[in-house]
CSV table of C-alpha atoms in Angstrom, one decimal:
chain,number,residue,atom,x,y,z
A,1,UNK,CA,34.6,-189.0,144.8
A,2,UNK,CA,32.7,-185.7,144.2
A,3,UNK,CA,35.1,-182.7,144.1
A,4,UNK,CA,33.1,-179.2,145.0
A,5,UNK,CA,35.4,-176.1,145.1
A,6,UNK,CA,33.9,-173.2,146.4
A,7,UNK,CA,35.7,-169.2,145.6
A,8,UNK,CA,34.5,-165.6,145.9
A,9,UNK,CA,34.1,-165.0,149.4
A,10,UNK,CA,36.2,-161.9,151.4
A,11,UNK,CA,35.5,-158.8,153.1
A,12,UNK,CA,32.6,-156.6,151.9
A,13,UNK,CA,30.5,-154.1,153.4
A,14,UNK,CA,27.5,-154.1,154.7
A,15,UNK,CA,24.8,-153.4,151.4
A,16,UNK,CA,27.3,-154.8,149.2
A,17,UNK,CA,27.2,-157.2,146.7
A,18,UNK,CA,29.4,-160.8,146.4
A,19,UNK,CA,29.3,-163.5,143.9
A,20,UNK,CA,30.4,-166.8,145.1
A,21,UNK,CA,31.3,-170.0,142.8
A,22,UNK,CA,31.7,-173.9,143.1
A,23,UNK,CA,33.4,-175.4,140.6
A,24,UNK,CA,32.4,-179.0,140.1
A,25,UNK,CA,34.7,-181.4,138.2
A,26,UNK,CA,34.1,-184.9,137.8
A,27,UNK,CA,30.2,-184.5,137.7
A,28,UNK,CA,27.8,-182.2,135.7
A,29,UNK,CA,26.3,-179.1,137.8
A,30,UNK,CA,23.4,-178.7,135.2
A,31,UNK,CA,22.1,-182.6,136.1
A,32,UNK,CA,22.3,-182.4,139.0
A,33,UNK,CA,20.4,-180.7,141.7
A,34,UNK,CA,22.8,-178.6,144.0
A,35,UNK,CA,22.4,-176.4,147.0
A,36,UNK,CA,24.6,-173.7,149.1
A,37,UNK,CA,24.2,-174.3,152.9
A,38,UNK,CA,26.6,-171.6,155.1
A,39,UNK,CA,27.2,-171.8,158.9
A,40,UNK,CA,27.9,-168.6,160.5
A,41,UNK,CA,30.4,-168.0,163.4
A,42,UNK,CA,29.0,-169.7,166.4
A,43,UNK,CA,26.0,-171.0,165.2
A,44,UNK,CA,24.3,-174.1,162.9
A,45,UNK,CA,24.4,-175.2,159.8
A,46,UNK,CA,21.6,-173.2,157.9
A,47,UNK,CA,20.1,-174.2,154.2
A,48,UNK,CA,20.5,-170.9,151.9
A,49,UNK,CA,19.5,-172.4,148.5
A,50,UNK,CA,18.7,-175.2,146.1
A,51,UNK,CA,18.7,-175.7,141.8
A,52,UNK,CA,17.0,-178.5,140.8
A,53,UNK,CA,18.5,-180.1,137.4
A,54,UNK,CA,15.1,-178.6,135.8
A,55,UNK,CA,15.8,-175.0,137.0
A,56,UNK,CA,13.2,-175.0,139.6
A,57,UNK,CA,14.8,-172.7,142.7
A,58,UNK,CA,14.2,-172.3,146.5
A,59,UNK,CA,15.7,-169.7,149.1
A,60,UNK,CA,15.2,-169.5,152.7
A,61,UNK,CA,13.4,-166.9,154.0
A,62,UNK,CA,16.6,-165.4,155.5
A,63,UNK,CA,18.1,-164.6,152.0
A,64,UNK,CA,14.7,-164.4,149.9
A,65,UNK,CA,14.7,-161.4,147.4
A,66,UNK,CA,18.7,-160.7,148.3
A,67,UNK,CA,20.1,-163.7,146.9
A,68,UNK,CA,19.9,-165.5,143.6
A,69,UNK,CA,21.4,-169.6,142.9
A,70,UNK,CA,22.2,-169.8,139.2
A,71,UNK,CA,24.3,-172.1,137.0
A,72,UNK,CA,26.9,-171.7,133.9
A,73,UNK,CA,26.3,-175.2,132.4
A,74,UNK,CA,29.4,-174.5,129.6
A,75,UNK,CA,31.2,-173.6,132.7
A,76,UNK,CA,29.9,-176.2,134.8
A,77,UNK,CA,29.8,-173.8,137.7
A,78,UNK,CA,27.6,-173.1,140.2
A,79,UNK,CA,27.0,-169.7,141.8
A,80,UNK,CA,25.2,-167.5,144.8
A,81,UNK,CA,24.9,-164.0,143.6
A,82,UNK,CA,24.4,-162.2,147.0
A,83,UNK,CA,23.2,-158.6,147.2
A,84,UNK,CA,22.4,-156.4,149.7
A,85,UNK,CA,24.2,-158.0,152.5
A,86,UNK,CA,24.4,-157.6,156.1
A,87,UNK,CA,26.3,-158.4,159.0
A,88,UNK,CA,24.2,-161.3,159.9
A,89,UNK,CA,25.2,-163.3,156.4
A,90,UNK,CA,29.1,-163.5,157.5
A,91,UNK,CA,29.6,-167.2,157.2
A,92,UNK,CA,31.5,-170.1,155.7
A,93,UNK,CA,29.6,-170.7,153.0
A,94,UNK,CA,29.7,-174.3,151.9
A,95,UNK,CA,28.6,-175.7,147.9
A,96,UNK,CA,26.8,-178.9,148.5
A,97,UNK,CA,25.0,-181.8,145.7
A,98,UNK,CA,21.4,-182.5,147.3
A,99,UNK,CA,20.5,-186.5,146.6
A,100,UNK,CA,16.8,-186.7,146.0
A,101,UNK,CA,14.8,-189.5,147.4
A,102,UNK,CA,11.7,-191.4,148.3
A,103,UNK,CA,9.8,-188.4,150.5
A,104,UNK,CA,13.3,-186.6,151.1
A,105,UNK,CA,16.4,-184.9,150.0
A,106,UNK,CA,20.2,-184.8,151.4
A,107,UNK,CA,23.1,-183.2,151.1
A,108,UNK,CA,25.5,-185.9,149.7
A,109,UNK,CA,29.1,-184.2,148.7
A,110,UNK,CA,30.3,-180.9,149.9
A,111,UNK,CA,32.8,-178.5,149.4
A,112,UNK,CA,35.4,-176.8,151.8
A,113,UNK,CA,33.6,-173.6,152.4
A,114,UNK,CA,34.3,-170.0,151.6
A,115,UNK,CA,34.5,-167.6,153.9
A,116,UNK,CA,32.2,-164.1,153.4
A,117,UNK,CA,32.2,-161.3,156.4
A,118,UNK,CA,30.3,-158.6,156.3
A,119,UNK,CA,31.9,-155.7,158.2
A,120,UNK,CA,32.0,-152.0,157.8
B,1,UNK,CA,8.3,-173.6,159.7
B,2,UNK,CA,9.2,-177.2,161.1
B,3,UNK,CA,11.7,-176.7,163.7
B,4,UNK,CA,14.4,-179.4,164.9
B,5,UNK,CA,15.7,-178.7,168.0
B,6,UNK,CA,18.8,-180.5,169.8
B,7,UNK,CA,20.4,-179.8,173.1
B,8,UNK,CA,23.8,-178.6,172.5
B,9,UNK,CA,25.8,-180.3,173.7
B,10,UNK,CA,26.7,-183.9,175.2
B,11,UNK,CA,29.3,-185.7,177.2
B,12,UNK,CA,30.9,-189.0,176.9
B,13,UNK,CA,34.0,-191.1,177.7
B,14,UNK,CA,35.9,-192.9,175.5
B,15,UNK,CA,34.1,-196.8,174.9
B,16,UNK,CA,30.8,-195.7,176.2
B,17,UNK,CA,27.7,-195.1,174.2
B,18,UNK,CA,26.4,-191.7,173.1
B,19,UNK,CA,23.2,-190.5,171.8
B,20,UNK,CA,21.8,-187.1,170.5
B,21,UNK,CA,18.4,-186.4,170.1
B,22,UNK,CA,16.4,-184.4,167.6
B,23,UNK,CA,13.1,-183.4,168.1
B,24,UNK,CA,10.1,-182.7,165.9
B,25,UNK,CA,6.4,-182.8,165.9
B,26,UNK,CA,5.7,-186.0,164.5
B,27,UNK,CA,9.1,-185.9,163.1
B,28,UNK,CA,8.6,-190.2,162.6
B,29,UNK,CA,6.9,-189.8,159.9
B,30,UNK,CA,9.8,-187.6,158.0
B,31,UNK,CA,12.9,-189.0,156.9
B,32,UNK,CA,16.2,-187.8,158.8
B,33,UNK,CA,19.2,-187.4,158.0
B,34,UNK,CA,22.8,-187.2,160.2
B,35,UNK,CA,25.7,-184.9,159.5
B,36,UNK,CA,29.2,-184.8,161.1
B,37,UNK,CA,31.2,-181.8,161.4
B,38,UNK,CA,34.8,-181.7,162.8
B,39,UNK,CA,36.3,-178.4,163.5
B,40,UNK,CA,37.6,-176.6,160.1
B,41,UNK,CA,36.3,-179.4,157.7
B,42,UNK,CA,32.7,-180.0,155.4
B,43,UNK,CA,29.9,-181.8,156.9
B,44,UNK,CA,30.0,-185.7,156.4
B,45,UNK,CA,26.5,-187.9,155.9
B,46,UNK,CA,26.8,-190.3,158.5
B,47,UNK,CA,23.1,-191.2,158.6
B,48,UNK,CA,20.4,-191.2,155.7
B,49,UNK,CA,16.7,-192.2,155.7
B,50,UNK,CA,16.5,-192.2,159.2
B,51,UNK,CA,19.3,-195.1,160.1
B,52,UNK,CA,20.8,-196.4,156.9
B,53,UNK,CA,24.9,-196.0,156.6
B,54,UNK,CA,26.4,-194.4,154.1
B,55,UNK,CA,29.4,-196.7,152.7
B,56,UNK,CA,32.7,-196.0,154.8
B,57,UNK,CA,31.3,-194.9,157.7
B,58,UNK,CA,31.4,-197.2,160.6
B,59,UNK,CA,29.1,-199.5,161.8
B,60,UNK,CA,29.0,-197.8,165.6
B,61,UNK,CA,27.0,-195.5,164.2
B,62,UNK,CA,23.2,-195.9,163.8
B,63,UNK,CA,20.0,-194.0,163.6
B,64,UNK,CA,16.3,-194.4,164.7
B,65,UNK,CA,13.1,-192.4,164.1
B,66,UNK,CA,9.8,-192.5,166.0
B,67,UNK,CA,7.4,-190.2,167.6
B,68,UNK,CA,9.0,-186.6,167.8
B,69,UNK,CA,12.2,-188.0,168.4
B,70,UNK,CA,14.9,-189.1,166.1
B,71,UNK,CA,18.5,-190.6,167.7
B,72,UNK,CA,21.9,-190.9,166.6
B,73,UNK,CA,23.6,-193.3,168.8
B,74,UNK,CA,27.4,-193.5,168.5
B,75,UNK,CA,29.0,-196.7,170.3
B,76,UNK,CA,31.9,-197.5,171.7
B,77,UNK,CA,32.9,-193.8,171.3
B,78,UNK,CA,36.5,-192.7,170.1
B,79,UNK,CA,38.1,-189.6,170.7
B,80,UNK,CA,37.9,-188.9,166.9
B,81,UNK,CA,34.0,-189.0,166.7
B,82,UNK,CA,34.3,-185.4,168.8
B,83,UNK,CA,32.6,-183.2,166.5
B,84,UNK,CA,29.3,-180.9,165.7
B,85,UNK,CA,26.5,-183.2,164.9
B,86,UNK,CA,23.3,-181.9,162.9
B,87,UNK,CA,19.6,-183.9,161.7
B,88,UNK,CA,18.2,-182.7,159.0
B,89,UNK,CA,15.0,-182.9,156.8
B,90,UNK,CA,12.9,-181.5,154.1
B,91,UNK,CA,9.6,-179.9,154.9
B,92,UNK,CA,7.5,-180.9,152.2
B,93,UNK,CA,4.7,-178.1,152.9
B,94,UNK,CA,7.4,-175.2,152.7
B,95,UNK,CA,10.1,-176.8,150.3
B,96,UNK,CA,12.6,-175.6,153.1
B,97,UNK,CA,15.6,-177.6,153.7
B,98,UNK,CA,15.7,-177.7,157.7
B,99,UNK,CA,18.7,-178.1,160.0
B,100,UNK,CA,18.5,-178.7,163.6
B,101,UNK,CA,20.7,-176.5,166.2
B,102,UNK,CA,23.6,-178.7,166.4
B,103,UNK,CA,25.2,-180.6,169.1
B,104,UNK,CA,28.5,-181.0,170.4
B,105,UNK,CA,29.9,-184.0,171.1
B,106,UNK,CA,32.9,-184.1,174.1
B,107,UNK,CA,34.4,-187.3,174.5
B,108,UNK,CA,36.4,-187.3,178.4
């Protein structure tokens, strides 16, 4: 089984910045394409980013321009480098593998979560 | 953007049948996919490609897909299937990755 562990969230303020990671043993972060999905207090499950295994990146409009997905492939980490936050981004923030398919993708494996809150 | 909506919440009792709806324009002709969440633990796949199980989860759950509704139907309910239950898809025409609301699942 997939092991996904997530580290980096705490307390910031609002406009700060916050680098989350998602340490992946037992598979290789830079073949596979990989995702960061959060839910905040009360609410859904919302999609926040994806890396394909080639690099290619997508953000939800919600996070778009404030946050960046990247990869250390020595390190076989992944990570959300989130700037400029705000109250609204306080969530658990879960590190997830994404299974591509025939017309669709899922979220296969997922980590614990991390929590992040915004609060002045 | 595609939006899945789901009501938020259901009701069952223990052995009876429950099912929670996602809707979607034309959302039959997308794949779906079904997540459970208990409180304080990581989503679990529990439905791929519309109704096919992933291995180890039981076979009282099963999905279907048609129209501008998909279904996850859980039989013969236990009181450990009590949980947040989410669909998802991918929208091909924004490359967004798209969750519906959520719905919680009592069992009585």
């Amino acid at each position: 089984e997939v092991q996904l562990v997530e580290s980096g969230g705490g307390l910031i303020q609002p406009g700060g910045s916050l680098r989350l990671s998602c340490a992946a043993p037992g598979l290789i972060v830079g073949t596979n394409y990989m995702s960061w999905v959060r839910r905040a207090p009360g609410k859904g499950l919302e999609w926040v980013a994806i890396i394909y295994s080639g690099g290619t990146t997508y953000y939800a409009d919600s996070v778009k321009g404030r946050f960046t997905i990247s990869r250390d492939n020595s390190k076989n980490t992944l990570y959300l480098q989130m700037n400029s936050l705000r109250v609204e981004d306080t969530a658990v923030y879960y590190c997830a593998t994404v299974r591509p398919g025939s017309g669709s993708y899922l979220f296969d494996d997922w980590g614990q979560g991390t929590m992040v809150t915004v609060s002045s | 953007s595609y939006v899945l909506t789901q009501p938020p919440s259901v009701s069952v009792a223990p052995g009876k049948t429950a099912r929670i709806a996602c809707g979607g324009n034309n959302i039959g002709t997308k794949s779906v996919h079904w997540y459970q969440q208990r409180p304080g633990r990581a989503p679990v796949l529990v439905i791929s490609y519309d109704s096919d199980r992933p291995s180890g989860i039981p076979g009282r759950f099963s999905g279907s897909n048609s129209g501008n509704t998909a279904t996850l139907t859980i039989s013969r309910v236990e009181a450990g299937d009590e949980a947040d239950y989410y669909c998802q898809l991918w929208d091909s025409s924004s490359d967004h990755w798209v969750f519906g609301g959520g719905t919680k699942l009592t069992v009585l």
